[in-house]
XYZ file of C-alpha atoms in Angstrom:
342
model
C -4.587 -19.212 9.347
C -0.930 -20.264 9.727
C -1.820 -23.694 11.513
C -0.130 -25.760 8.583
C 2.893 -23.730 9.286
C 2.684 -23.763 13.345
C 2.348 -27.647 13.010
C 5.097 -27.975 10.992
C 7.299 -25.758 12.960
C 5.870 -27.641 16.152
C 5.212 -23.997 17.701
C 2.704 -24.292 20.115
C 3.414 -27.594 21.920
C 4.771 -27.536 25.435
C 8.705 -28.410 24.745
C 10.985 -28.750 27.481
C 13.960 -29.879 25.569
C 17.274 -27.980 26.488
C 20.194 -27.625 24.451
C 22.804 -30.064 25.250
C 26.563 -29.596 24.780
C 27.988 -31.617 22.168
C 31.588 -32.955 22.027
C 33.752 -29.530 21.360
C 34.910 -29.594 17.661
C 37.197 -26.632 18.634
C 38.644 -25.229 21.682
C 36.592 -22.178 21.046
C 33.011 -23.846 20.791
C 32.420 -24.740 24.450
C 33.110 -21.915 26.750
C 33.488 -22.616 30.403
C 33.349 -19.757 32.553
C 34.733 -20.140 36.037
C 33.420 -17.288 38.438
C 36.096 -18.319 40.980
C 39.642 -19.094 41.361
C 41.301 -21.634 43.876
C 43.536 -19.088 45.575
C 41.638 -18.826 48.811
C 42.981 -20.275 52.289
C 42.323 -23.772 53.108
C 39.382 -22.986 54.990
C 37.415 -21.244 51.966
C 38.605 -23.826 49.304
C 35.121 -25.778 49.640
C 33.414 -21.993 48.473
C 35.978 -22.014 45.207
C 35.036 -25.739 44.345
C 31.573 -24.831 44.479
C 31.914 -22.036 42.332
C 33.937 -23.809 39.897
C 30.960 -26.226 39.830
C 28.406 -23.820 39.185
C 30.416 -22.367 36.450
C 30.941 -26.169 34.773
C 27.092 -26.915 35.337
C 25.024 -23.922 35.581
C 27.190 -21.271 33.856
C 27.891 -23.799 30.989
C 27.588 -22.277 27.207
C 27.580 -23.701 23.870
C 28.634 -21.799 20.944
C 26.435 -22.499 18.202
C 28.190 -23.386 15.247
C 27.565 -23.069 11.378
C 27.906 -26.902 10.857
C 25.601 -27.689 13.273
C 22.752 -25.597 12.361
C 22.812 -26.030 8.561
C 20.834 -28.896 8.156
C 18.191 -27.630 10.495
C 17.721 -24.394 8.574
C 17.612 -26.130 5.300
C 14.462 -28.128 6.800
C 12.900 -25.054 7.744
C 13.544 -23.405 4.617
C 11.335 -26.515 2.993
C 8.841 -26.297 5.617
C 8.329 -22.541 4.775
C 8.064 -23.231 1.292
C 5.413 -25.985 1.763
C 3.587 -23.247 3.534
C 3.254 -21.141 0.485
C 6.345 -18.720 1.451
C 7.954 -17.464 -1.715
C 11.547 -19.166 -2.287
C 13.421 -15.378 -1.906
C 11.593 -14.905 1.309
C 12.143 -18.349 2.825
C 15.702 -17.970 1.829
C 15.615 -14.307 3.737
C 14.096 -15.963 6.672
C 16.762 -18.640 6.882
C 19.391 -16.000 6.242
C 18.634 -14.081 9.012
C 18.073 -16.789 11.529
C 21.551 -18.168 10.521
C 23.190 -14.664 11.491
C 21.339 -14.484 14.411
C 22.189 -18.191 15.614
C 25.932 -18.461 14.776
C 28.347 -17.440 16.808
C 26.201 -16.849 20.043
C 26.448 -18.732 23.205
C 23.400 -20.132 25.003
C 23.407 -21.407 28.546
C 22.690 -25.153 29.195
C 19.327 -24.115 31.224
C 18.113 -21.994 28.227
C 15.244 -23.735 26.597
C 16.393 -24.805 22.798
C 12.288 -23.813 21.940
C 12.987 -20.452 23.175
C 16.057 -19.752 21.177
C 14.862 -20.993 18.086
C 11.445 -19.333 18.239
C 13.088 -15.920 19.206
C 15.550 -16.079 16.438
C 12.717 -17.223 13.973
C 10.617 -14.441 15.207
C 13.196 -11.829 14.755
C 13.992 -13.253 11.479
C 10.227 -12.857 10.295
C 10.246 -9.157 11.688
C 12.693 -8.197 9.154
C 11.017 -9.697 6.385
C 7.475 -8.306 7.059
C 8.669 -4.668 7.825
C 6.875 -2.018 9.904
C 3.696 -1.676 7.602
C 2.470 1.630 6.681
C 0.681 3.968 8.962
C -2.077 5.639 6.799
C -3.606 7.796 9.158
C -0.672 9.452 10.074
C 0.301 9.929 6.005
C -3.477 11.780 5.639
C -2.959 14.155 8.359
C 0.452 15.117 7.450
C -0.423 15.763 3.755
C -2.511 18.132 1.681
C -6.533 17.379 1.592
C -7.867 15.752 -0.035
C -5.846 12.731 -0.140
C -6.569 10.676 -2.602
C -6.359 6.738 -2.896
C -6.885 4.693 -5.727
C -7.742 0.790 -4.937
C -6.599 -1.553 -7.886
C -5.925 -5.300 -8.501
C -7.453 -8.635 -9.942
C -11.118 -9.930 -10.226
C -12.742 -11.426 -7.071
C -10.310 -10.588 -4.587
C -12.627 -8.174 -2.200
C -11.667 -4.989 -3.474
C -15.059 -3.101 -3.174
C -15.771 -4.429 0.296
C -11.879 -3.400 1.332
C -12.793 0.117 0.088
C -15.792 0.197 2.319
C -14.059 -1.490 5.363
C -11.333 1.272 5.173
C -13.749 4.076 4.783
C -15.178 2.714 7.692
C -11.949 2.432 9.674
C -10.814 6.062 8.583
C -14.373 7.735 9.765
C -13.509 5.854 13.241
C -10.334 7.573 13.432
C -12.083 10.942 13.056
C -11.453 11.512 9.089
C -13.910 12.521 6.645
C -14.513 10.204 3.586
C -15.779 10.164 0.384
C -16.137 7.136 -1.960
C -16.017 7.198 -6.000
C -17.505 4.298 -7.482
C -14.846 3.436 -10.260
C -15.756 -0.036 -11.095
C -18.435 0.948 -13.744
C -18.366 -2.361 -15.649
C -18.888 -5.520 -13.052
C -22.492 -5.850 -13.071
C -24.021 -4.995 -9.305
C -20.534 -3.224 -8.200
C -21.982 0.242 -8.089
C -24.960 -0.792 -6.024
C -22.617 -3.023 -3.872
C -20.718 -0.326 -2.807
C -23.867 2.392 -2.601
C -25.303 -0.427 -0.185
C -21.795 -0.159 2.061
C -21.678 3.225 2.096
C -25.335 3.877 3.330
C -24.360 1.432 6.087
C -21.164 3.093 7.341
C -22.250 6.410 6.436
C -20.139 7.721 3.866
C -20.827 9.899 0.935
C -20.672 8.056 -2.741
C -20.275 9.619 -6.010
C -21.364 7.364 -8.644
C -22.280 7.483 -12.400
C -24.545 5.295 -14.151
C -23.285 1.453 -14.948
C -20.846 1.719 -18.187
C -19.730 5.148 -17.258
C -16.114 6.662 -17.778
C -14.336 5.599 -14.643
C -12.079 8.620 -14.927
C -15.191 10.894 -15.010
C -16.766 9.371 -11.903
C -13.156 9.704 -10.253
C -12.725 13.119 -11.304
C -16.277 14.377 -9.955
C -15.541 12.516 -6.641
C -12.312 14.668 -6.153
C -14.289 17.633 -6.925
C -16.690 17.083 -4.634
C -13.934 16.183 -1.770
C -12.348 19.951 -2.740
C -15.700 21.534 -2.225
C -16.639 19.901 0.695
C -13.172 20.152 2.781
C -13.263 16.144 2.584
C -10.143 14.417 4.064
C -9.799 11.265 2.013
C -10.923 10.152 -1.537
C -11.068 6.426 -1.739
C -11.493 5.638 -5.346
C -12.731 2.031 -6.217
C -11.682 0.845 -9.676
C -12.602 -2.508 -12.106
C -10.744 -6.021 -11.259
C -8.323 -6.433 -13.785
C -5.266 -8.887 -14.612
C -1.689 -7.384 -15.597
C -1.765 -8.938 -19.026
C -5.047 -7.248 -19.970
C -3.747 -4.448 -22.092
C -6.844 -2.632 -22.864
C -7.704 -2.605 -18.953
C -4.415 -1.517 -17.806
C -4.359 1.420 -20.401
C -7.724 2.418 -18.526
C -6.047 2.389 -15.240
C -3.165 4.269 -16.774
C -5.896 6.771 -17.882
C -7.553 7.073 -14.541
C -4.283 7.678 -12.766
C -3.642 10.647 -15.274
C -7.032 12.078 -14.386
C -7.127 11.432 -10.843
C -3.420 11.697 -9.907
C -3.543 9.656 -6.577
C -1.413 10.120 -3.843
C -1.417 6.499 -2.881
C -2.223 3.346 -5.246
C -2.983 0.304 -3.141
C -2.934 -3.166 -4.735
C -5.568 -5.690 -3.056
C -5.233 -9.543 -3.373
C -6.558 -12.485 -1.459
C -4.158 -14.344 1.361
C -6.054 -17.520 -0.096
C -4.408 -17.345 -3.440
C -1.127 -18.569 -1.667
C 2.029 -17.889 -4.010
C -0.331 -16.832 -7.046
C -1.105 -13.736 -5.174
C 2.797 -13.223 -4.648
C 3.077 -13.844 -8.251
C 0.210 -11.387 -9.213
C 1.360 -8.687 -7.123
C 5.024 -8.900 -8.528
C 3.653 -8.825 -12.087
C 1.157 -6.063 -11.187
C 4.055 -3.981 -9.864
C 5.658 -4.271 -12.726
C 3.265 -3.060 -14.871
C 1.508 -0.148 -12.678
C 3.594 0.993 -9.590
C 1.742 0.756 -6.311
C 2.416 2.091 -2.870
C 1.159 -0.563 -0.569
C -0.488 -3.607 -0.588
C -4.206 -4.874 1.362
C -4.514 -8.559 1.796
C -7.956 -10.185 2.011
C -9.183 -13.119 3.577
C -6.279 -13.441 5.695
C -8.292 -15.421 8.196
C -9.072 -18.081 5.626
C -5.765 -18.894 4.696
C -4.516 -21.997 6.448
C -0.826 -21.800 5.443
C 0.071 -17.632 5.811
C 2.702 -17.578 3.311
C 0.996 -15.215 1.157
C 0.888 -12.913 4.395
C 4.611 -13.214 5.112
C 5.824 -13.099 1.431
C 3.850 -10.667 -0.461
C 5.166 -7.643 0.950
C 8.886 -8.764 0.770
C 8.818 -10.001 -2.734
C 7.506 -6.565 -4.340
C 9.059 -4.350 -1.995
C 5.925 -2.422 -0.669
C 4.582 -2.527 2.814
C 1.363 -4.351 4.017
C -1.021 -1.528 4.927
C -4.177 -3.611 5.850
C -4.947 -7.152 6.585
C -8.608 -8.149 6.111
C -9.126 -10.859 8.730
C -12.948 -11.204 8.842
C -16.504 -10.318 7.443
C -17.130 -7.311 9.471
C -16.328 -3.867 8.871
C -14.066 -3.619 11.807
C -12.064 -6.793 10.517
C -9.697 -4.543 8.228
C -6.749 -4.099 10.498
C -3.800 -1.736 10.013
C -0.904 -3.713 9.412
C 1.744 -4.382 11.845
C 4.032 -7.537 12.330
C 2.905 -8.554 15.571
C -0.657 -9.213 13.747
C 1.251 -12.267 12.273
C 4.060 -12.708 14.575
C 1.357 -13.411 17.394
C -0.615 -15.441 14.994
C 2.116 -17.861 14.179
C 3.257 -18.299 17.937
C -0.234 -18.409 19.323
C 0.276 -15.538 21.376
C -3.887 -15.119 21.096
C -4.314 -18.723 22.389
C-alpha cells in the first residue's frame, strides 16, 4: 500500500539535502538576524563579531516565495494524480501545502526533506478529516442503533459487516446481524458462518425473501432483547440500476437506519471515488468503509474518497482477519505513507 506514492515522492530515503539560500529576489526574501550589535568596548568586539557571524551562517533564514515553489507543487500534483488521487483532492493537497510554505522562514540548518514532509503531512491530514467514532456514537444514542451497509457488488460488504460486528463486541457492545442480502447465491450462508465464528446472533429468512422483512424482524429482535446495535447487510447494487435502488429506498423506509455506510474497495482506485460520488447522489450515506486497503499499491482512493463525497471514512480493511478492520484515523494513512511503521 502507498509504495508507488512513496517512491514517486522520494519518501523513506535518507536525505541530507539542506535548504540553500538563493540570490535574494527582493530585500524581504532573505532575512538575516544579527543577535549582537558591535557597540561594546574594544576588548569585547571579538564576541560581537562572532555573534554576527553566527547570525549570518547559523541563524540565516530563507523565506520561501510563491515563484520558487509553484513548479515543485505542480510536479507533486502530477505525482498524486498518477497515484490515483482524484484531481480535486490533489488540488486541495497542493493548495494547502502552498499556503503553509509561502512566506514562512526556514533556517539553513533545517532539512529540506523535513520541511516538505511536514507540509505534505499537514495537507493530507486536512483532506482526510478526523474520521468518525462509531463506538462513541452508539453509546450516546438510543438503542438499538441501526446501521445499514450498502455499496456495489463484490467489494467485501458482507465480510465487512462481520468484521465490524467482531470489533463492536470487542468494545463491549451487543450486536445482532440481519441477513438482508437475500438474492446473491450463498450470501446468507456466508454471513451465517461468520456470525457463528464470532458469536453474534443472526436473523435470516430463506433465499429470495423480501430483505425489508428480514431487517424489520432483526430490529424487532434487537428491541426485545435490549441489543445495542443492528448491523444490516444488503445486496450489492450499482447506482444506475433503478429497480435495485428503489428496493434500497424501501429498505430505508422500513428500517429507518440511524446510519448508512457505503462500502467500496481501495484497489478500485479512482473508480471507487467515482462510484462513491454517484452513489452519494442517489442514496445519501453517512460514512465510508474502504476494504482491501492493504492490497492497494497506490493509495489514492484512501486519500480521495472521503474528501470527494464529503463524508468521513469510518473503517479501513487492512487484512483477512476479523481484527483487520480498523477504525479510521488520519494516522493510519499518514503513518503508512511516511513509513512510521518501517
